[in-house]
Amino acid sequence: MSRIVVKFGGTSVADPNRIENAADKVQAEVRRGNKVIVVVSAMAGVTNQLVDYCQQIDPGCDPHEYDAVVASGEQITTGLMALALQKRGLSSRSFMGWQVPMICNDQHGRARIDEIPPENLENCLDNDVVAVVAGFQGVSRSGRISTLGRGGSDTTAVALAAAVKAHRCDIYTDVDGVYTTDPRMVPQASKLEKVSYEEMLEMAALGAKVLHPRSVELAMAWNVPLQVLSSFDPKIGSELPGTLIVAEEDIMEKQIVNGVTYTRNESKITLLKVPDMPGIAASIFAPLGESGINVDVIVQNVSPDGKTTDMTFTVPKGDAARTKSVLSSLDQLQGVEIRIDNDIAKISIVGIGMSSHTGVAKTMFTTLAENKINIQAITTSEIKISVLIDEKFTELAVRALHSAFDLDQKNVG
Ligand code: ASP
Ligand code: MG
């Protein structure tokens, strides 16, 4: 007998029919003797609609009332799921965030979970009642409804799994797992059986959209095994049809490279002839940080004359113009030329085996060179190498790296 938290995303509860399909899976888990807690998102598209309603009335609306409105989508699916489970002969009841309670801090619209007293849920588990918990929402200490930020119900599920010490947290979605790269771009992409939390975090941060990065962080901190699987597949979670995201120690055969990711959502900013003196980097990046601009890949050249140097970094495309205006207003940068290049892509390879193998960077750079792709900047971490290239070579680079690192699924493409 296992304790499992199962979460259904918006497309998996998009209408009463889909909810019944999800309820069948919960029933199958219970029949196997498992104790289950269910977490649901709002029906696909509903939260967007609710956000839009708020903005129609007041684009800068009060975050307390914004949360009261946008949390309501999950109330509907929670009740409907409990009804569908009751129809299948199971005891079940719904829980809103405040009823669990999921106690959050006061940052409305992007609240963080402080604690989850487990008594109410333990009570359900002991009495074979399937608790159906609203994802995405909680309650602040002052008793107001709060939400965790868009995509937050993955985080709800993992937090509950940690609170009741579940054996696994199954995230049902519309894809059947995590892939070595984007299967829409590379038909030879293959589904990963297992990835480590660290790899998944890098992949999520780099654009693999299957899981909310915060939920992966939380799963790693609490050591909750996660599974991503499709609710459109007839199999249930306990048959392990999806991708398991687990601690590195639980992966026997560590792949050197497990994934190739890309993002076209960044712009490259180049500052020419920046005065080369102590404190200059801080005086550039501190104001950007204060303006909420997230800076990635940073490269600073050595100064040929000891007086000035060039600096390159990336920011989200949507923030490029604001970056330029913040920097132009700085006294230290008067006379410095600021260039923006929007036609770039960041291509990354990710793998935990990388930290103990040499030659990975060489393979990456040689492969790009063989395809006549120029590298504009490079960054690395223990388990990742990212390069900036001309956007028009994105697909070529991803495909070439995918096969260079032997990730191509045989017999496809
Ligand atoms: N319904 C919320 C959203 O669309 C939370 C979630 O689905 O994860 O952002
Ligand atoms: Mg989601």
Coordinates of C-alpha atoms and ligand atoms in Angstrom, one line a residue:
M1 CA 0.0 0.0 0.0
S2 CA 1.3 3.4 -1.0
R3 CA 0.3 6.9 -0.3
I4 CA 0.1 8.8 -3.5
V5 CA -0.8 12.4 -4.3
V6 CA -2.2 12.7 -7.8
K7 CA -2.6 16.0 -9.5
F8 CA -4.7 16.7 -12.7
G9 CA -3.9 19.7 -14.8
G10 CA -6.3 21.9 -16.6
T11 CA -6.6 19.8 -19.8
S12 CA -7.2 16.7 -17.7
V13 CA -10.2 18.3 -16.0
A14 CA -11.4 20.4 -18.9
D15 CA -15.0 19.2 -18.8
P16 CA -17.2 16.8 -16.9
N17 CA -16.2 14.0 -19.2
R18 CA -12.5 14.5 -18.6
I19 CA -13.1 14.7 -14.9
E20 CA -14.9 11.3 -15.0
N21 CA -11.8 9.9 -16.9
A22 CA -9.5 11.3 -14.1
A23 CA -11.8 9.9 -11.5
D24 CA -11.5 6.4 -13.1
K25 CA -7.8 6.6 -12.6
V26 CA -8.1 7.6 -8.9
Q27 CA -10.6 4.7 -8.5
A28 CA -8.1 2.3 -10.1
E29 CA -5.4 3.4 -7.7
V30 CA -7.7 2.9 -4.7
R31 CA -8.6 -0.5 -5.9
R32 CA -5.0 -1.4 -5.9
G33 CA -5.0 -0.7 -2.2
N34 CA -3.3 2.8 -2.4
K35 CA -4.3 5.8 -0.3
V36 CA -4.8 8.7 -2.5
I37 CA -5.1 12.5 -2.2
V38 CA -6.2 14.4 -5.4
V39 CA -5.2 17.9 -6.4
V40 CA -6.9 19.6 -9.3
S41 CA -6.3 22.7 -11.4
A42 CA -9.1 24.8 -12.8
M43 CA -10.6 23.7 -16.2
A44 CA -8.2 24.7 -19.0
G45 CA -8.6 28.3 -19.9
V46 CA -10.7 29.3 -16.9
T47 CA -7.9 31.0 -14.9
N48 CA -7.0 33.1 -17.9
Q49 CA -10.6 34.2 -18.2
L50 CA -10.7 35.1 -14.5
V51 CA -7.5 37.1 -14.7
D52 CA -9.0 38.9 -17.7
Y53 CA -12.1 39.8 -15.8
C54 CA -10.0 41.4 -13.0
Q55 CA -8.0 43.4 -15.5
Q56 CA -11.2 44.6 -17.3
I57 CA -12.3 46.2 -14.0
D58 CA -8.9 47.4 -12.9
P59 CA -5.5 46.5 -14.4
G60 CA -3.8 47.3 -11.2
C61 CA -6.4 45.7 -9.0
D62 CA -6.1 44.9 -5.3
P63 CA -4.2 41.6 -5.0
H64 CA -6.5 40.3 -2.2
E65 CA -9.5 40.5 -4.4
Y66 CA -7.5 39.3 -7.5
D67 CA -6.7 36.2 -5.5
A68 CA -10.4 35.8 -4.4
V69 CA -11.4 35.8 -8.1
V70 CA -8.7 33.7 -9.7
A71 CA -8.8 31.0 -7.0
S72 CA -12.4 30.3 -7.8
G73 CA -11.7 28.1 -10.9
E74 CA -10.3 25.4 -8.7
Q75 CA -13.3 25.4 -6.4
I76 CA -15.5 24.2 -9.3
T77 CA -13.2 21.3 -10.3
T78 CA -12.6 20.2 -6.7
G79 CA -16.4 19.8 -6.1
L80 CA -17.0 18.1 -9.4
M81 CA -14.1 15.6 -8.8
A82 CA -15.5 14.7 -5.4
L83 CA -18.9 14.1 -7.0
A84 CA -17.3 11.9 -9.7
L85 CA -15.5 9.9 -7.0
Q86 CA -18.7 9.5 -4.9
K87 CA -20.4 8.2 -8.0
R88 CA -17.8 5.5 -8.2
G89 CA -18.6 4.3 -4.7
L90 CA -15.7 6.1 -3.0
S91 CA -15.9 8.3 0.0
S92 CA -14.7 11.7 -1.0
R93 CA -14.8 15.4 -0.1
S94 CA -13.5 18.7 -1.4
F95 CA -11.0 21.0 0.4
M96 CA -10.4 24.6 -0.4
G97 CA -7.0 25.9 0.5
W98 CA -8.3 27.4 3.8
Q99 CA -10.0 24.2 4.8
V100 CA -6.8 22.1 4.6
P101 CA -5.3 24.6 5.7
M102 CA -2.5 25.6 3.3
I103 CA -1.1 28.4 5.3
C104 CA 0.7 31.0 3.1
N105 CA 2.6 34.2 3.6
D106 CA 1.0 37.6 2.7
Q107 CA 2.5 38.0 -0.8
H108 CA -0.8 37.9 -2.7
G109 CA -0.7 36.7 -6.3
R110 CA 2.6 34.8 -5.6
A111 CA 2.3 33.5 -2.1
R112 CA 4.6 31.0 -0.7
I113 CA 3.5 28.1 1.5
D114 CA 4.6 28.4 5.1
E115 CA 3.1 25.3 6.6
I116 CA 0.4 22.6 6.1
P117 CA -0.9 21.2 9.4
P118 CA -1.5 17.6 8.2
E119 CA -4.2 16.5 10.7
N120 CA -7.2 17.0 8.4
L121 CA -5.6 15.1 5.5
E122 CA -4.3 12.4 7.8
N123 CA -7.8 12.0 9.1
C124 CA -9.1 11.4 5.5
L125 CA -6.3 8.9 4.8
D126 CA -7.1 7.0 8.0
N127 CA -10.8 6.8 7.2
D128 CA -10.4 5.9 3.5
V129 CA -11.9 9.3 2.4
V130 CA -10.3 10.6 -0.8
A131 CA -9.5 14.3 -0.1
V132 CA -9.8 16.4 -3.3
V133 CA -7.8 19.6 -2.7
A134 CA -8.0 22.8 -4.7
G135 CA -4.6 23.5 -6.3
F136 CA -3.0 26.9 -6.6
Q137 CA -4.7 28.4 -3.5
G138 CA -4.0 28.9 0.2
V139 CA -4.9 31.1 3.0
S140 CA -2.9 33.9 4.6
R141 CA -2.3 34.1 8.3
S142 CA -4.8 37.0 8.3
G143 CA -7.4 34.7 6.9
R144 CA -7.5 36.0 3.3
I145 CA -7.6 33.7 0.2
S146 CA -4.2 33.7 -1.6
T147 CA -2.8 32.1 -4.7
L148 CA 0.6 30.7 -5.4
G149 CA 1.3 32.3 -8.9
R150 CA 0.3 31.0 -12.3
G151 CA 1.0 27.3 -12.7
G152 CA 1.0 26.9 -8.9
S153 CA -1.0 23.7 -8.6
D154 CA 2.0 21.5 -9.3
T155 CA 3.5 23.2 -6.2
T156 CA 0.3 22.5 -4.2
A157 CA 0.5 18.8 -5.0
V158 CA 4.2 18.5 -4.1
A159 CA 3.7 20.4 -0.9
L160 CA 0.9 18.1 0.2
A161 CA 2.9 15.0 -0.7
A162 CA 5.7 16.3 1.5
A163 CA 3.2 17.1 4.3
V164 CA 1.7 13.6 4.4
K165 CA 5.0 11.9 3.5
A166 CA 3.6 10.4 0.3
H167 CA 5.5 7.7 -1.5
R168 CA 5.0 9.5 -4.8
C169 CA 3.4 12.5 -6.4
D170 CA 1.9 11.8 -9.9
I171 CA 1.4 14.9 -12.1
Y172 CA -1.2 14.0 -14.8
T173 CA -1.0 16.3 -17.8
D174 CA -1.4 16.3 -21.6
V175 CA 2.1 14.9 -22.4
D176 CA 3.3 11.5 -21.4
G177 CA 6.6 12.5 -19.8
V178 CA 9.7 14.5 -20.1
Y179 CA 11.5 14.3 -23.4
T180 CA 15.2 14.5 -24.4
T181 CA 14.2 17.6 -26.4
D182 CA 11.1 19.2 -27.9
P183 CA 9.4 16.4 -29.9
R184 CA 7.7 18.9 -32.1
M185 CA 11.1 20.0 -33.3
V186 CA 12.9 16.7 -33.3
P187 CA 10.8 13.6 -34.1
Q188 CA 13.6 11.4 -32.8
A189 CA 13.2 12.9 -29.3
S190 CA 12.7 10.1 -26.7
K191 CA 10.9 10.0 -23.4
L192 CA 13.1 9.8 -20.4
E193 CA 12.4 7.1 -17.9
K194 CA 14.1 8.9 -15.1
V195 CA 15.7 12.3 -14.6
S196 CA 17.2 13.8 -11.4
Y197 CA 15.7 16.8 -9.7
E198 CA 18.7 18.9 -10.6
E199 CA 18.4 18.1 -14.3
M200 CA 14.7 18.7 -14.3
L201 CA 15.2 22.1 -12.6
E202 CA 17.7 23.1 -15.3
M203 CA 15.4 21.8 -18.0
A204 CA 12.3 23.6 -16.5
A205 CA 14.3 26.8 -16.2
L206 CA 15.5 26.5 -19.7
G207 CA 12.1 26.1 -21.3
A208 CA 10.8 22.6 -20.8
K209 CA 7.3 23.5 -19.7
V210 CA 6.0 20.3 -18.2
L211 CA 6.5 21.2 -14.6
H212 CA 6.4 24.4 -12.7
P213 CA 10.1 25.0 -11.5
R214 CA 9.0 25.8 -7.9
S215 CA 7.4 22.3 -7.6
V216 CA 10.6 20.7 -8.7
E217 CA 12.6 22.7 -6.1
L218 CA 10.1 21.7 -3.4
A219 CA 10.2 18.0 -4.5
M220 CA 14.0 18.1 -4.3
A221 CA 14.0 19.8 -0.9
W222 CA 11.6 17.2 0.6
N223 CA 12.8 14.2 -1.5
V224 CA 9.3 13.6 -3.0
P225 CA 9.5 11.3 -6.1
L226 CA 7.6 12.9 -8.9
Q227 CA 6.1 11.4 -12.0
V228 CA 4.9 13.2 -15.1
L229 CA 2.4 11.2 -17.1
S230 CA -0.5 11.7 -19.4
S231 CA -4.1 11.5 -18.4
F232 CA -4.9 10.6 -22.0
D233 CA -3.0 7.3 -21.6
P234 CA -5.0 4.4 -20.3
K235 CA -2.3 3.4 -17.8
I236 CA -2.4 4.6 -14.2
G237 CA 0.5 6.1 -12.2
S238 CA 1.3 3.0 -10.3
E239 CA 2.2 1.3 -13.6
L240 CA 4.9 3.9 -13.9
P241 CA 4.3 4.8 -17.6
G242 CA 5.7 8.4 -17.3
T243 CA 8.9 10.0 -16.4
L244 CA 10.1 9.7 -12.8
I245 CA 11.9 12.7 -11.3
V246 CA 14.0 11.5 -8.4
A247 CA 17.2 12.1 -6.4
E248 CA 20.5 11.6 -8.3
E249 CA 21.4 8.6 -6.0
D250 CA 18.3 6.8 -7.3
I251 CA 19.6 6.8 -10.9
M252 CA 21.9 3.9 -11.6
E253 CA 23.0 4.7 -15.1
K254 CA 23.8 8.4 -15.2
Q255 CA 23.6 9.8 -18.7
I256 CA 26.3 12.3 -19.6
V257 CA 23.7 14.4 -21.4
N258 CA 20.0 13.8 -20.9
G259 CA 18.5 16.7 -22.7
V260 CA 18.9 19.5 -25.2
T261 CA 16.8 22.6 -24.6
Y262 CA 16.4 25.9 -26.4
T263 CA 14.8 29.2 -25.8
R264 CA 14.3 32.1 -28.2
N265 CA 12.9 34.3 -25.5
E266 CA 16.0 36.2 -24.6
S267 CA 17.8 39.2 -26.1
K268 CA 21.5 39.8 -26.1
I269 CA 22.6 43.1 -24.7
T270 CA 26.1 44.3 -25.5
L271 CA 27.8 47.3 -23.8
L272 CA 30.8 48.6 -25.7
K273 CA 33.7 50.4 -24.0
V274 CA 32.5 50.1 -20.4
P275 CA 35.0 51.8 -17.9
D276 CA 37.0 48.9 -16.5
M277 CA 37.1 49.6 -12.7
P278 CA 36.1 48.0 -9.5
G279 CA 32.3 48.1 -8.8
I280 CA 31.3 48.6 -12.4
A281 CA 29.5 45.2 -12.7
A282 CA 27.6 45.9 -9.5
S283 CA 26.6 49.4 -10.7
I284 CA 25.1 47.8 -13.9
F285 CA 23.4 44.7 -12.5
A286 CA 22.1 46.1 -9.2
P287 CA 19.7 48.6 -10.9
L288 CA 18.6 45.9 -13.3
G289 CA 17.9 43.6 -10.4
E290 CA 16.0 46.4 -8.6
S291 CA 13.9 46.8 -11.8
G292 CA 13.0 43.2 -11.6
I293 CA 15.0 42.3 -14.8
N294 CA 16.3 38.8 -14.7
V295 CA 19.8 38.7 -16.2
D296 CA 21.3 35.4 -17.5
V297 CA 24.5 34.6 -19.5
I298 CA 27.1 37.3 -18.6
V299 CA 30.4 37.6 -20.4
Q300 CA 32.9 40.3 -19.7
N301 CA 36.0 40.6 -21.9
V302 CA 39.5 41.3 -20.7
S303 CA 40.3 44.9 -21.1
P304 CA 43.0 45.3 -23.9
D305 CA 44.0 48.8 -22.7
G306 CA 43.2 48.5 -19.0
K307 CA 40.7 51.3 -19.3
T308 CA 37.6 49.9 -21.0
T309 CA 36.0 46.6 -21.7
D310 CA 33.0 45.1 -23.5
M311 CA 30.2 43.3 -21.6
T312 CA 27.5 41.0 -22.9
F313 CA 24.5 39.5 -21.2
T314 CA 21.0 38.3 -21.9
V315 CA 17.6 39.4 -20.5
P316 CA 14.1 38.2 -21.3
K317 CA 13.0 39.6 -24.7
G318 CA 10.1 41.5 -23.2
D319 CA 12.6 43.4 -20.9
A320 CA 15.1 44.5 -23.5
A321 CA 13.8 48.0 -24.1
R322 CA 13.5 48.6 -20.4
T323 CA 17.0 47.3 -19.8
K324 CA 18.3 49.9 -22.3
S325 CA 16.4 52.7 -20.7
V326 CA 17.6 51.7 -17.1
L327 CA 21.2 51.5 -18.3
S328 CA 21.1 54.7 -20.4
S329 CA 20.2 56.6 -17.2
L330 CA 23.2 55.5 -15.3
D331 CA 26.0 58.1 -14.8
Q332 CA 28.7 55.4 -15.0
L333 CA 27.6 54.4 -18.5
Q334 CA 27.4 57.8 -20.1
G335 CA 29.0 57.5 -23.5
V336 CA 28.8 53.7 -23.5
E337 CA 27.1 52.2 -26.6
I338 CA 24.3 49.8 -25.8
R339 CA 23.3 47.3 -28.5
I340 CA 20.3 45.0 -28.4
D341 CA 20.2 41.8 -30.5
N342 CA 16.8 40.1 -30.5
D343 CA 17.7 37.4 -33.0
I344 CA 19.5 35.0 -30.7
A345 CA 18.7 31.6 -29.2
K346 CA 20.1 30.0 -26.2
I347 CA 20.8 26.3 -26.7
S348 CA 21.7 24.1 -23.7
I349 CA 22.7 20.6 -22.9
V350 CA 21.9 19.2 -19.5
G351 CA 23.1 16.0 -17.8
I352 CA 24.3 15.0 -14.3
G353 CA 26.9 12.7 -15.7
M354 CA 28.6 15.8 -17.2
S355 CA 30.2 16.7 -13.9
S356 CA 32.4 13.6 -13.9
H357 CA 33.2 13.4 -17.6
T358 CA 35.6 15.3 -19.7
G359 CA 35.1 16.1 -23.4
V360 CA 31.5 17.1 -23.2
A361 CA 32.2 20.8 -24.1
K362 CA 34.5 19.7 -26.9
T363 CA 31.7 17.5 -28.4
M364 CA 29.3 20.4 -28.2
F365 CA 31.5 23.0 -29.7
T366 CA 32.8 20.7 -32.5
T367 CA 29.3 19.7 -33.4
L368 CA 28.3 23.3 -33.7
A369 CA 31.4 24.1 -35.7
E370 CA 30.8 21.3 -38.1
N371 CA 27.4 22.8 -38.8
K372 CA 29.0 26.2 -39.3
I373 CA 27.2 27.7 -36.3
N374 CA 29.0 30.5 -34.6
I375 CA 29.0 30.6 -30.8
Q376 CA 28.4 34.2 -29.4
A377 CA 28.7 33.4 -25.7
I378 CA 29.1 30.4 -23.4
T379 CA 28.1 29.7 -19.8
T380 CA 28.4 26.5 -17.8
S381 CA 27.3 25.0 -14.5
E382 CA 28.1 21.6 -13.0
I383 CA 25.4 19.9 -15.1
K384 CA 24.8 22.3 -18.0
I385 CA 26.5 24.1 -20.9
S386 CA 24.6 26.9 -22.6
V387 CA 25.6 28.8 -25.8
L388 CA 24.1 31.8 -27.5
I389 CA 23.8 31.5 -31.3
D390 CA 22.0 33.2 -34.1
E391 CA 18.3 32.4 -33.8
K392 CA 18.0 31.1 -37.4
F393 CA 20.2 28.1 -36.5
T394 CA 18.1 27.0 -33.5
E395 CA 16.6 23.9 -35.1
L396 CA 19.9 22.8 -36.8
A397 CA 21.8 23.2 -33.6
V398 CA 19.2 21.3 -31.5
R399 CA 19.0 18.4 -34.0
A400 CA 22.8 18.1 -34.4
L401 CA 23.4 18.1 -30.6
H402 CA 20.7 15.6 -30.0
S403 CA 22.3 13.1 -32.3
A404 CA 25.9 14.0 -31.3
F405 CA 25.0 13.0 -27.8
D406 CA 23.4 9.8 -28.9
L407 CA 19.9 10.8 -27.8
D408 CA 18.1 10.0 -31.1
Q409 CA 15.5 7.4 -30.7
K410 CA 16.2 4.6 -33.2
N411 CA 13.7 3.8 -36.0
V412 CA 12.2 7.3 -36.1
G413 CA 12.6 10.2 -38.5
Ligands
ASP1 N1 -5.2 27.3 -12.6 C1 -3.9 27.9 -12.3 C2 -3.3 28.5 -13.5 O1 -3.8 28.3 -14.6 C3 -3.0 27.0 -11.6 C4 -2.5 25.8 -12.3 O2 -3.3 25.3 -13.2 O3 -1.5 25.3 -12.0 O4 -2.3 29.2 -13.4
MG2 MG 0.2 23.6 -15.1

